[in-house]
Structures are given as structure tokens and as C-alpha cells.
Amino acid sequence: MKLSRRDFFGAAGVGAAGAVALGAGSWAAGRDAEPATATAAAGQDAVEFHGDRQAGIVTPAQDRLHFVSFDVITDDRDALVRLLQDWTTAARRMTRGQDAGPVGAVQGNEYAPPDDTGEALGLPPAGLTLTIGFGPTLFRTADGTDRFGLADRQPAALVELPAFAGDLIDPTISGGDLCIQACADDPQVAVHAVRNLARIGVGLVSVRWSQLGFGRTSSTSSDQVTPRNLFGFKDGTDNLKAEQPATLDRFVWVSGTESWMDGGSYLVSRKIRMLVEVWDRQNLRDQQQTIGRTKGSGAPLGQRGEFDPVDFTTQVEGDVAVPPTSHVFLAHPTNSGTAILRRGYSFVDGSDGLGRLDAGLFFLCYQSDPETGFVQVQRNLRTDKLNEYVQHTSSAVFACPPGVTGDDDWWGSGLFG
Amino acid sequence: MYARKTSLVAAGAASLALLAACGGGSSAGGSGSEASDDIAVSATDTTCDVDATELDAGTHQFTVTNTGSSTTEFYLYAEGDRIMGEVENIAPGVARTLLVELPAGEYQAACKPGMVGDGIRNALTVTGESQQLSDDEQLQTAVEDYTRYVGSQTTALREQTQAFVDAVNAGDVATAQGLYQVARTYFERIEPVAESFGDLDPRIDARENDVEEGGTWTGFHVLERDLWQTGDLSASGPVADQLMTDVDDLVTRVQTLELQPLDLANGALGLLDEIASSKITGEEERYSRTDLWDFQANLDGSQTAIASLRPVIAEADPDLAAALDSAFAATQADLAQFASGDGFLLYTELTTEQLQGLSDSINALAAQVSQVPAVVAG
């Protein structure tokens, strides 16, 4: 549940994070000096960084995203390992609502650049999660070079995605050796985290591309209200949820590979431009027939409530209620034969110079194997009526390792260890 | 830049007016001492023969004769490319002398035909008395070294600007195009100094979009536009004459320049920030596309300022000194990939990927250089 700004100030005295962040001494103390602990992200509290799984996957989806993909520009394996360790330390601090570095944004030597950039001073942890992933090119460059001695550790499942019909992929905003997904309930907290990690990585990594997202387009917990995407429809009603551990184990988490990826998950990102101006002039009936749900309640066509099961046999006036070319029909596990955990965000990147909003969905999904996850679903969408209104413009796949288990552990310890 | 930054470290301010007493403007230290020898340096476009490999500590004179076809420079470097003395702007067929005091140590004598790159280097060992300087003396020496460098650069800037202005006034487009980047190199190496005289930098170096509405656009870039975009020098004379006046003004003002050690550190970072913000984007030389020449000049100026401080840095933080050495070398090597003839490829000849590589390189270097002010401030 998102708290409004007024709610936030009203609730300031409740959480340790809010109290410290808003107190009179907050500037002198930097950001929260003590880790705030909370079991659930409530808009401002901290989400535990440590765990068997990385946070930011089944964590109830926060409202804001800053996603960044890096190229590694050093060939020095030891330098890369040190960076991953430094990043882990900074990530551990920032997810607790602390400055990125131990000195802080305003406490250090006047003649030295601060070890935190400062724009999150006074802000709570805001449910920040930082999730790392390793791209196929980290293991083997496009021309086959094994820069870091990792080629024999590349999982079979971590391969570039195939081309799909209708793709309009821009390679400059696709792929990458490393990614960081920063999700938070305050956009400035997410941007602060990515900016500081990029700053720490200077000379070793180079930002390849980055994407801001607002408005989660999926629920990942049954506690969350289903949000709407930029087509105006509820999105993610039938998404996998944190409360379905057995289903997650089957479709999201990697297991049984006896490799460093057990306990991890594969992330697919797709930037999907929505031709909203075209969509907006379609009549309501066509919009609903395209999606397969009613625009108001989100109920599957032919049903009454949002969470009524989709029934592909229900008929209305002699036709099947959910058209076989609708998005829900084709994407639904019943017809795609698989399931993925969606975690996407809406974006509006200004305008495109043709009088149109550059708007869409930055689609993120997690699965135990991209081939039987996203690839299988996407192939099934060949005849999706929604394709008339969307264009996929960027694509990437990353292997997200299991979680950082404690203070001595670090991102990639299993891979590099 | 120097005007905007407050210096708290007062140890060892120096001015060119004081150093001018040493004579020659390009000679180092050793005021009053006479050289006991005259070492011949024969420079061509591909060779640099120095008639000595071992010297006794003391003051030495080098006479550099350029028998090549490109303008060359001569440098005496201590460890970390700290410049002990240099002669700029040695035209073909010309001989110039350098008087320099060298304490015991390992040095490199280098000619730089075409004024770019690492130069052709010769090892030089000096034996005898070595210097033991206090921290304050080290800082003072750093400021003196760098102030001398500023003096020699501005002297060369005046000479080369005069030649450039003469070519513009003669309506000789080809010659003026050839001299444009030579003159600018001397300006770009010390740009933070020009920036410290608030009004001079914009008068000499403003881009068209830097000028307020209703203001007058003057300086190098007006002539750059005339030379490369319109090819019409019929109205360029007054602009060229004003440029000469402004450069003369800069040279005069530099005589009384008083720098602080922190100015060197901040100026070194400022030059890299210049590269990162306006060279890597191709904004600076939008008509001539010679942005990489400026890149090299800014980089040289930054490295010189840091090298002046190197003994101080090496004592306080040896790891940082080593990291700076390798970061400067790495960026020089990254830039050298795009060398072409006596200069560089045009900005427009580089791919986006190559520009991103240079951007990454300069950012990595700047991250190291940004640590220096705190070391200097102690």
C-alpha cells in the first residue's frame, strides 16, 4: 500500500527510519544510523538485504524502478571481484537507509569528494531493494572471449534471447554484462542507489543503458491491489505471488542444478513501447476484446470479479467470451503452458518528436529458465491482437544469483568463489 | 576556476614576476647559478639525440636544435612525468636553450615532434647531492614548477596566436586552419588559469551559445566558424585583432598570478572535467572538429599540474601516486589510438562506441585525480 506524502509525515514517528530521517539531527547524523528492520515494506521501512534469495524478486513490488545495465570495461578479474564486494557493502548500507559509504554525504574531508551523493539525505529506506544479475557476455563476449575465466561456469540456461516476430530491438539499449534492479517506493531513493553504484564502479564498469519506471504494473503479493498499466487495464491479476511458495519453486527459483545458480532466478527485461495514441482511439469493446478482461473491474470477459478464474469455454452470445487472439487467452498459463513472475513498470520517456508520448511498459520477469519461461510465453503471443499496439525495443537476459547471506558474503561469491 | 575556489593552504605561493628574475621564463629554479656545460639535443621528426646520459647534480644548459619538419617541444621529466624544465614551440630550423637545475635522480629527456603524445624519450641519470625538502618546501616547489609551466605556455600562446592572427588578416585560410589548433593547444593546457581572470576566458574561448542575447561573440571560435564553416575571412580582421589583444592581456595578467598548491589540484581536475563535459561531446570545436587536440592539451595540462605535486602525493599516499601514474598513462594510451599524422582523427571520425571508451577512460582518471585536493590540503 502506497502512503501519501501526508500519511508519510503522519506516520513519521512510527518507524525508526522515519523518526531518524525527519528528526532535527538528521543532517548531522547523515541517513539512518541504525538499520531499520521491518517485516514488510510499508512505503518507508527497510527490506532486509540478507537472505537465501535476493530481495526484489518476490518482495511486494515497490512503486518505482531504476534499472541499469553495465558493461564491464576492465579485464582484471580481481578488480571485478573487489567491485562486487564494494557494491555489496554499499547496497547493504543503502537498503538500510544509510549513506552509500561509511563517511557519508556531508561528514567527510572538505577537500575530498563525498562517498555518498547526498540526494537521499532525510529520506527513509523506502523499501529499497537492489538485485544484481549477470549477463551472458560476462561469461563470454560476443566474439567468444572468456575475459574472467568464467566461461565454464556459464549456465546452459543463460543464453541470448531469440528474435521474436515484430521485434524492433535497439542493441544500444539491450544486453549488458551486469544489471542492477533498484526498486523503491520513492523514486529518488532508487535513483540515488543506482547513481552511487555507478559512481563506485567508475573505471571498471560503464553504464550501457538505464531505465526509469513508475507505477508497478504487477502485484507480486496477494496483499497488493492490482495496478493498472498505461493501457488503463489492471495488469498482473493472475501473476505468481509471494504467497505461493510451491509454484515459485517450480517456475521462478533455480534448483537442482548443483551450481552457483541454485536459489537464484533468471531475469528477462523487455522495453515495450505502447502506441498509446492509437490505443486510445479504439472503442472500449475492442480494447476489452484485445486484452480479454473488462477495463473496469479487471474481471475476465464472461466473469464478474477480478479474481474469478479465467474460463476459456464460457460463451457469450454464441462466441467464446475470451477471444483466442486476446492477450489474456494467449499469455495465460493454461494456454502458454508455463508461468513467469512479472515485475514490470510503466515508463514515459518524454516524447518521440512525432507528437507522440514515448510511453510503454518496461517489462521485467523472473523465471527458473528463460526458455521455458518468457521465451515460451512470448512465442505463444505471435497472434496476440495486442501486438498491433506494442513494439519491443530493448531486450536483455540476466542470471540473478542467490541472496547475500550475511555480512561476509557478497554478490557473486558463488560464481567467483 | 582558480578565482572560485578558496585556497586554505598558504604554503608557497609563487608568482611569475618573481620567477622572471631567473631569466628566460622557461628555465627552472637555480636563480643566479650558471650552467657549466651546454648539452646538445638534436631533434627531428623521428629522433631525439641527447648528447649526455649521465650528469652531475647542478644547473645544466640544453640547446635543442630542430632539424625536422614539425614544430617540436623539449621536456625534462622527473619521476611521474614531473616537468623539471621545458622549451615550447621550437620551429623547424630553430635552436633554443633550456637552463635547468637537476638534483640527483633519474630523469627522462623528451622531444615531442608535432607537440603531441609521450614524445621520444632518453634516460638521464643525475648523480650527486639529492634534495631533502620539507612538506612546505615541496608544495612551494610544486607551485613554482607549475607557475613556470604556465609562463612558458602563455609565452608560446602569444607567439602562436600572433602567427594565427597574421594568417587570418592575410586572408590565408589554409595557413590559418593549420595554425588554429597549435595556438589553441597552448590555451587549452592552462585554461583554468585563463578562467581565473573571469572576463578573459569567455572573450578568448566562448562558443556561440555561451554569449548572452545582445552580447558580442569574440575569440577563437568566431574565427573557427569563419575558417571552417563560411570560409570567408573578409570580416574576420577585427575579431582576430581583438583576440590578439585579449591574449596579450592574458600574458600580462599571468605575470602577477599567485597560485596556491590547492589551485594545482583543483585545476588538474577542472581540466579533466572540461574534457568530460565539452570535449567528449564535440561541443568545443563544432566547426573544425579538432576536439581531440583539445582533449590532449587538457590532459597534458592536468598531468603537468598533478606531476608538480607528485612528491607531495607520493609521500602522503604512495598508492594514490601509483594509481595516478597508471591512470594518466592509460588515458594517454586510449587517446593515442586516435592519433593521426601530427594530430588526431576528427571528432566526427570516431564511433559512438569509441567516444564512450574515451569517456570511461577520462572518468576513471578523474576519479583518481579527485582524491588529490584532500591530500594537498593535508
PDB file of N, CA and C in Angstrom, chain B residues 134-197:
ATOM      1  N   SER B 134      61.243  19.886   2.956  1.00  0.00           N
ATOM      2  CA  SER B 134      60.129  19.763   3.900  1.00  0.00           C
ATOM      3  C   SER B 134      58.827  19.761   3.107  1.00  0.00           C
ATOM      4  N   ASP B 135      57.741  19.434   3.797  1.00  0.00           N
ATOM      5  CA  ASP B 135      56.445  19.409   3.119  1.00  0.00           C
ATOM      6  C   ASP B 135      56.133  20.764   2.495  1.00  0.00           C
ATOM      7  N   ASP B 136      56.351  21.812   3.279  1.00  0.00           N
ATOM      8  CA  ASP B 136      56.056  23.146   2.760  1.00  0.00           C
ATOM      9  C   ASP B 136      56.941  23.480   1.568  1.00  0.00           C
ATOM     10  N   GLU B 137      58.223  23.084   1.665  1.00  0.00           N
ATOM     11  CA  GLU B 137      59.132  23.343   0.542  1.00  0.00           C
ATOM     12  C   GLU B 137      58.694  22.568  -0.695  1.00  0.00           C
ATOM     13  N   GLN B 138      58.242  21.325  -0.462  1.00  0.00           N
ATOM     14  CA  GLN B 138      57.757  20.523  -1.598  1.00  0.00           C
ATOM     15  C   GLN B 138      56.564  21.202  -2.267  1.00  0.00           C
ATOM     16  N   LEU B 139      55.656  21.704  -1.441  1.00  0.00           N
ATOM     17  CA  LEU B 139      54.488  22.381  -2.005  1.00  0.00           C
ATOM     18  C   LEU B 139      54.905  23.648  -2.738  1.00  0.00           C
ATOM     19  N   GLN B 140      55.861  24.361  -2.143  1.00  0.00           N
ATOM     20  CA  GLN B 140      56.323  25.585  -2.794  1.00  0.00           C
ATOM     21  C   GLN B 140      56.992  25.267  -4.130  1.00  0.00           C
ATOM     22  N   THR B 141      57.794  24.202  -4.133  1.00  0.00           N
ATOM     23  CA  THR B 141      58.443  23.791  -5.377  1.00  0.00           C
ATOM     24  C   THR B 141      57.395  23.415  -6.427  1.00  0.00           C
ATOM     25  N   ALA B 142      56.359  22.727  -5.983  1.00  0.00           N
ATOM     26  CA  ALA B 142      55.292  22.333  -6.913  1.00  0.00           C
ATOM     27  C   ALA B 142      54.673  23.567  -7.564  1.00  0.00           C
ATOM     28  N   VAL B 143      54.380  24.549  -6.733  1.00  0.00           N
ATOM     29  CA  VAL B 143      53.754  25.758  -7.256  1.00  0.00           C
ATOM     30  C   VAL B 143      54.710  26.483  -8.204  1.00  0.00           C
ATOM     31  N   GLU B 144      55.988  26.536  -7.819  1.00  0.00           N
ATOM     32  CA  GLU B 144      56.963  27.205  -8.692  1.00  0.00           C
ATOM     33  C   GLU B 144      57.080  26.479 -10.035  1.00  0.00           C
ATOM     34  N   ASP B 145      57.152  25.156  -9.974  1.00  0.00           N
ATOM     35  CA  ASP B 145      57.263  24.371 -11.213  1.00  0.00           C
ATOM     36  C   ASP B 145      56.064  24.641 -12.125  1.00  0.00           C
ATOM     37  N   TYR B 146      54.892  24.581 -11.509  1.00  0.00           N
ATOM     38  CA  TYR B 146      53.695  24.726 -12.331  1.00  0.00           C
ATOM     39  C   TYR B 146      53.547  26.165 -12.832  1.00  0.00           C
ATOM     40  N   THR B 147      53.908  27.126 -12.001  1.00  0.00           N
ATOM     41  CA  THR B 147      53.826  28.524 -12.420  1.00  0.00           C
ATOM     42  C   THR B 147      54.767  28.774 -13.600  1.00  0.00           C
ATOM     43  N   ARG B 148      55.938  28.138 -13.560  1.00  0.00           N
ATOM     44  CA  ARG B 148      56.881  28.271 -14.665  1.00  0.00           C
ATOM     45  C   ARG B 148      56.279  27.690 -15.943  1.00  0.00           C
ATOM     46  N   TYR B 149      55.602  26.549 -15.774  1.00  0.00           N
ATOM     47  CA  TYR B 149      54.933  25.911 -16.912  1.00  0.00           C
ATOM     48  C   TYR B 149      53.880  26.843 -17.508  1.00  0.00           C
ATOM     49  N   VAL B 150      53.091  27.473 -16.649  1.00  0.00           N
ATOM     50  CA  VAL B 150      52.071  28.413 -17.125  1.00  0.00           C
ATOM     51  C   VAL B 150      52.738  29.541 -17.905  1.00  0.00           C
ATOM     52  N   GLY B 151      53.866  30.005 -17.381  1.00  0.00           N
ATOM     53  CA  GLY B 151      54.582  31.085 -18.057  1.00  0.00           C
ATOM     54  C   GLY B 151      55.056  30.676 -19.440  1.00  0.00           C
ATOM     55  N   SER B 152      55.632  29.494 -19.537  1.00  0.00           N
ATOM     56  CA  SER B 152      56.141  29.075 -20.851  1.00  0.00           C
ATOM     57  C   SER B 152      54.997  28.810 -21.822  1.00  0.00           C
ATOM     58  N   GLN B 153      53.878  28.323 -21.316  1.00  0.00           N
ATOM     59  CA  GLN B 153      52.731  28.073 -22.192  1.00  0.00           C
ATOM     60  C   GLN B 153      52.148  29.380 -22.710  1.00  0.00           C
ATOM     61  N   THR B 154      52.026  30.357 -21.837  1.00  0.00           N
ATOM     62  CA  THR B 154      51.427  31.617 -22.294  1.00  0.00           C
ATOM     63  C   THR B 154      52.359  32.341 -23.265  1.00  0.00           C
ATOM     64  N   THR B 155      53.672  32.210 -23.041  1.00  0.00           N
ATOM     65  CA  THR B 155      54.611  32.800 -23.997  1.00  0.00           C
ATOM     66  C   THR B 155      54.416  32.178 -25.382  1.00  0.00           C
ATOM     67  N   ALA B 156      54.327  30.863 -25.400  1.00  0.00           N
ATOM     68  CA  ALA B 156      54.113  30.178 -26.679  1.00  0.00           C
ATOM     69  C   ALA B 156      52.738  30.512 -27.249  1.00  0.00           C
ATOM     70  N   LEU B 157      51.761  30.659 -26.359  1.00  0.00           N
ATOM     71  CA  LEU B 157      50.413  31.015 -26.811  1.00  0.00           C
ATOM     72  C   LEU B 157      50.441  32.361 -27.544  1.00  0.00           C
ATOM     73  N   ARG B 158      51.196  33.317 -27.006  1.00  0.00           N
ATOM     74  CA  ARG B 158      51.247  34.623 -27.646  1.00  0.00           C
ATOM     75  C   ARG B 158      51.903  34.516 -29.034  1.00  0.00           C
ATOM     76  N   GLU B 159      53.011  33.785 -29.096  1.00  0.00           N
ATOM     77  CA  GLU B 159      53.712  33.645 -30.382  1.00  0.00           C
ATOM     78  C   GLU B 159      52.822  32.986 -31.424  1.00  0.00           C
ATOM     79  N   GLN B 160      52.174  31.909 -31.010  1.00  0.00           N
ATOM     80  CA  GLN B 160      51.378  31.157 -31.978  1.00  0.00           C
ATOM     81  C   GLN B 160      50.088  31.876 -32.339  1.00  0.00           C
ATOM     82  N   THR B 161      49.530  32.605 -31.382  1.00  0.00           N
ATOM     83  CA  THR B 161      48.321  33.371 -31.689  1.00  0.00           C
ATOM     84  C   THR B 161      48.650  34.480 -32.690  1.00  0.00           C
ATOM     85  N   GLN B 162      49.828  35.078 -32.506  1.00  0.00           N
ATOM     86  CA  GLN B 162      50.243  36.134 -33.442  1.00  0.00           C
ATOM     87  C   GLN B 162      50.341  35.568 -34.869  1.00  0.00           C
ATOM     88  N   ALA B 163      50.953  34.397 -34.986  1.00  0.00           N
ATOM     89  CA  ALA B 163      51.092  33.795 -36.315  1.00  0.00           C
ATOM     90  C   ALA B 163      49.714  33.483 -36.913  1.00  0.00           C
ATOM     91  N   PHE B 164      48.833  32.986 -36.064  1.00  0.00           N
ATOM     92  CA  PHE B 164      47.468  32.658 -36.494  1.00  0.00           C
ATOM     93  C   PHE B 164      46.721  33.914 -36.934  1.00  0.00           C
ATOM     94  N   VAL B 165      46.805  34.951 -36.113  1.00  0.00           N
ATOM     95  CA  VAL B 165      46.116  36.203 -36.409  1.00  0.00           C
ATOM     96  C   VAL B 165      46.658  36.817 -37.709  1.00  0.00           C
ATOM     97  N   ASP B 166      47.968  36.727 -37.870  1.00  0.00           N
ATOM     98  CA  ASP B 166      48.563  37.249 -39.111  1.00  0.00           C
ATOM     99  C   ASP B 166      47.997  36.526 -40.333  1.00  0.00           C
ATOM    100  N   ALA B 167      47.854  35.218 -40.218  1.00  0.00           N
ATOM    101  CA  ALA B 167      47.328  34.443 -41.342  1.00  0.00           C
ATOM    102  C   ALA B 167      45.882  34.821 -41.634  1.00  0.00           C
ATOM    103  N   VAL B 168      45.092  35.035 -40.567  1.00  0.00           N
ATOM    104  CA  VAL B 168      43.701  35.452 -40.759  1.00  0.00           C
ATOM    105  C   VAL B 168      43.662  36.808 -41.446  1.00  0.00           C
ATOM    106  N   ASN B 169      44.483  37.718 -40.964  1.00  0.00           N
ATOM    107  CA  ASN B 169      44.487  39.068 -41.556  1.00  0.00           C
ATOM    108  C   ASN B 169      44.978  39.062 -42.999  1.00  0.00           C
ATOM    109  N   ALA B 170      45.810  38.069 -43.323  1.00  0.00           N
ATOM    110  CA  ALA B 170      46.282  37.961 -44.705  1.00  0.00           C
ATOM    111  C   ALA B 170      45.258  37.255 -45.587  1.00  0.00           C
ATOM    112  N   GLY B 171      44.165  36.794 -44.984  1.00  0.00           N
ATOM    113  CA  GLY B 171      43.136  36.102 -45.744  1.00  0.00           C
ATOM    114  C   GLY B 171      43.552  34.712 -46.192  1.00  0.00           C
ATOM    115  N   ASP B 172      44.550  34.151 -45.503  1.00  0.00           N
ATOM    116  CA  ASP B 172      45.105  32.849 -45.893  1.00  0.00           C
ATOM    117  C   ASP B 172      44.414  31.732 -45.095  1.00  0.00           C
ATOM    118  N   VAL B 173      43.342  31.215 -45.662  1.00  0.00           N
ATOM    119  CA  VAL B 173      42.516  30.235 -44.944  1.00  0.00           C
ATOM    120  C   VAL B 173      43.315  28.988 -44.594  1.00  0.00           C
ATOM    121  N   ALA B 174      44.054  28.442 -45.547  1.00  0.00           N
ATOM    122  CA  ALA B 174      44.763  27.175 -45.310  1.00  0.00           C
ATOM    123  C   ALA B 174      45.797  27.317 -44.198  1.00  0.00           C
ATOM    124  N   THR B 175      46.572  28.393 -44.228  1.00  0.00           N
ATOM    125  CA  THR B 175      47.585  28.587 -43.194  1.00  0.00           C
ATOM    126  C   THR B 175      46.931  28.805 -41.831  1.00  0.00           C
ATOM    127  N   ALA B 176      45.885  29.608 -41.829  1.00  0.00           N
ATOM    128  CA  ALA B 176      45.197  29.880 -40.565  1.00  0.00           C
ATOM    129  C   ALA B 176      44.592  28.599 -39.982  1.00  0.00           C
ATOM    130  N   GLN B 177      44.035  27.755 -40.844  1.00  0.00           N
ATOM    131  CA  GLN B 177      43.488  26.472 -40.359  1.00  0.00           C
ATOM    132  C   GLN B 177      44.592  25.628 -39.727  1.00  0.00           C
ATOM    133  N   GLY B 178      45.765  25.656 -40.348  1.00  0.00           N
ATOM    134  CA  GLY B 178      46.881  24.867 -39.827  1.00  0.00           C
ATOM    135  C   GLY B 178      47.383  25.380 -38.491  1.00  0.00           C
ATOM    136  N   LEU B 179      47.290  26.687 -38.264  1.00  0.00           N
ATOM    137  CA  LEU B 179      47.820  27.271 -37.035  1.00  0.00           C
ATOM    138  C   LEU B 179      46.801  27.313 -35.900  1.00  0.00           C
ATOM    139  N   TYR B 180      45.532  27.187 -36.267  1.00  0.00           N
ATOM    140  CA  TYR B 180      44.450  27.343 -35.284  1.00  0.00           C
ATOM    141  C   TYR B 180      44.657  26.417 -34.087  1.00  0.00           C
ATOM    142  N   GLN B 181      44.826  25.115 -34.354  1.00  0.00           N
ATOM    143  CA  GLN B 181      44.883  24.174 -33.248  1.00  0.00           C
ATOM    144  C   GLN B 181      46.213  24.242 -32.504  1.00  0.00           C
ATOM    145  N   VAL B 182      47.259  24.719 -33.176  1.00  0.00           N
ATOM    146  CA  VAL B 182      48.544  24.885 -32.486  1.00  0.00           C
ATOM    147  C   VAL B 182      48.405  25.938 -31.390  1.00  0.00           C
ATOM    148  N   ALA B 183      47.835  27.087 -31.769  1.00  0.00           N
ATOM    149  CA  ALA B 183      47.641  28.151 -30.786  1.00  0.00           C
ATOM    150  C   ALA B 183      46.711  27.693 -29.673  1.00  0.00           C
ATOM    151  N   ARG B 184      45.655  27.002 -30.055  1.00  0.00           N
ATOM    152  CA  ARG B 184      44.670  26.576 -29.055  1.00  0.00           C
ATOM    153  C   ARG B 184      45.254  25.575 -28.067  1.00  0.00           C
ATOM    154  N   THR B 185      46.189  24.758 -28.518  1.00  0.00           N
ATOM    155  CA  THR B 185      46.804  23.781 -27.620  1.00  0.00           C
ATOM    156  C   THR B 185      47.408  24.472 -26.395  1.00  0.00           C
ATOM    157  N   TYR B 186      48.107  25.613 -26.642  1.00  0.00           N
ATOM    158  CA  TYR B 186      48.736  26.306 -25.519  1.00  0.00           C
ATOM    159  C   TYR B 186      47.704  26.930 -24.594  1.00  0.00           C
ATOM    160  N   PHE B 187      46.567  27.302 -25.176  1.00  0.00           N
ATOM    161  CA  PHE B 187      45.488  27.855 -24.344  1.00  0.00           C
ATOM    162  C   PHE B 187      44.826  26.743 -23.529  1.00  0.00           C
ATOM    163  N   GLU B 188      44.508  25.649 -24.190  1.00  0.00           N
ATOM    164  CA  GLU B 188      43.758  24.575 -23.521  1.00  0.00           C
ATOM    165  C   GLU B 188      44.564  23.914 -22.407  1.00  0.00           C
ATOM    166  N   ARG B 189      45.892  23.919 -22.536  1.00  0.00           N
ATOM    167  CA  ARG B 189      46.714  23.310 -21.478  1.00  0.00           C
ATOM    168  C   ARG B 189      46.579  24.054 -20.151  1.00  0.00           C
ATOM    169  N   ILE B 190      46.328  25.343 -20.230  1.00  0.00           N
ATOM    170  CA  ILE B 190      46.286  26.150 -18.998  1.00  0.00           C
ATOM    171  C   ILE B 190      44.958  26.864 -18.844  1.00  0.00           C
ATOM    172  N   GLU B 191      43.917  26.300 -19.422  1.00  0.00           N
ATOM    173  CA  GLU B 191      42.635  27.011 -19.443  1.00  0.00           C
ATOM    174  C   GLU B 191      42.149  27.452 -18.056  1.00  0.00           C
ATOM    175  N   PRO B 192      42.330  26.627 -17.002  1.00  0.00           N
ATOM    176  CA  PRO B 192      41.858  27.091 -15.688  1.00  0.00           C
ATOM    177  C   PRO B 192      42.489  28.407 -15.257  1.00  0.00           C
ATOM    178  N   VAL B 193      43.728  28.662 -15.706  1.00  0.00           N
ATOM    179  CA  VAL B 193      44.361  29.937 -15.363  1.00  0.00           C
ATOM    180  C   VAL B 193      43.620  31.079 -16.039  1.00  0.00           C
ATOM    181  N   ALA B 194      43.281  30.887 -17.316  1.00  0.00           N
ATOM    182  CA  ALA B 194      42.520  31.923 -18.021  1.00  0.00           C
ATOM    183  C   ALA B 194      41.161  32.120 -17.361  1.00  0.00           C
ATOM    184  N   GLU B 195      40.575  31.008 -16.903  1.00  0.00           N
ATOM    185  CA  GLU B 195      39.262  31.106 -16.258  1.00  0.00           C
ATOM    186  C   GLU B 195      39.329  31.915 -14.968  1.00  0.00           C
ATOM    187  N   SER B 196      40.515  31.956 -14.345  1.00  0.00           N
ATOM    188  CA  SER B 196      40.631  32.695 -13.098  1.00  0.00           C
ATOM    189  C   SER B 196      40.527  34.199 -13.331  1.00  0.00           C
ATOM    190  N   PHE B 197      40.763  34.634 -14.566  1.00  0.00           N
ATOM    191  CA  PHE B 197      40.528  36.042 -14.894  1.00  0.00           C
ATOM    192  C   PHE B 197      39.166  36.104 -15.572  1.00  0.00           C
TER     193      PHE B 197
END
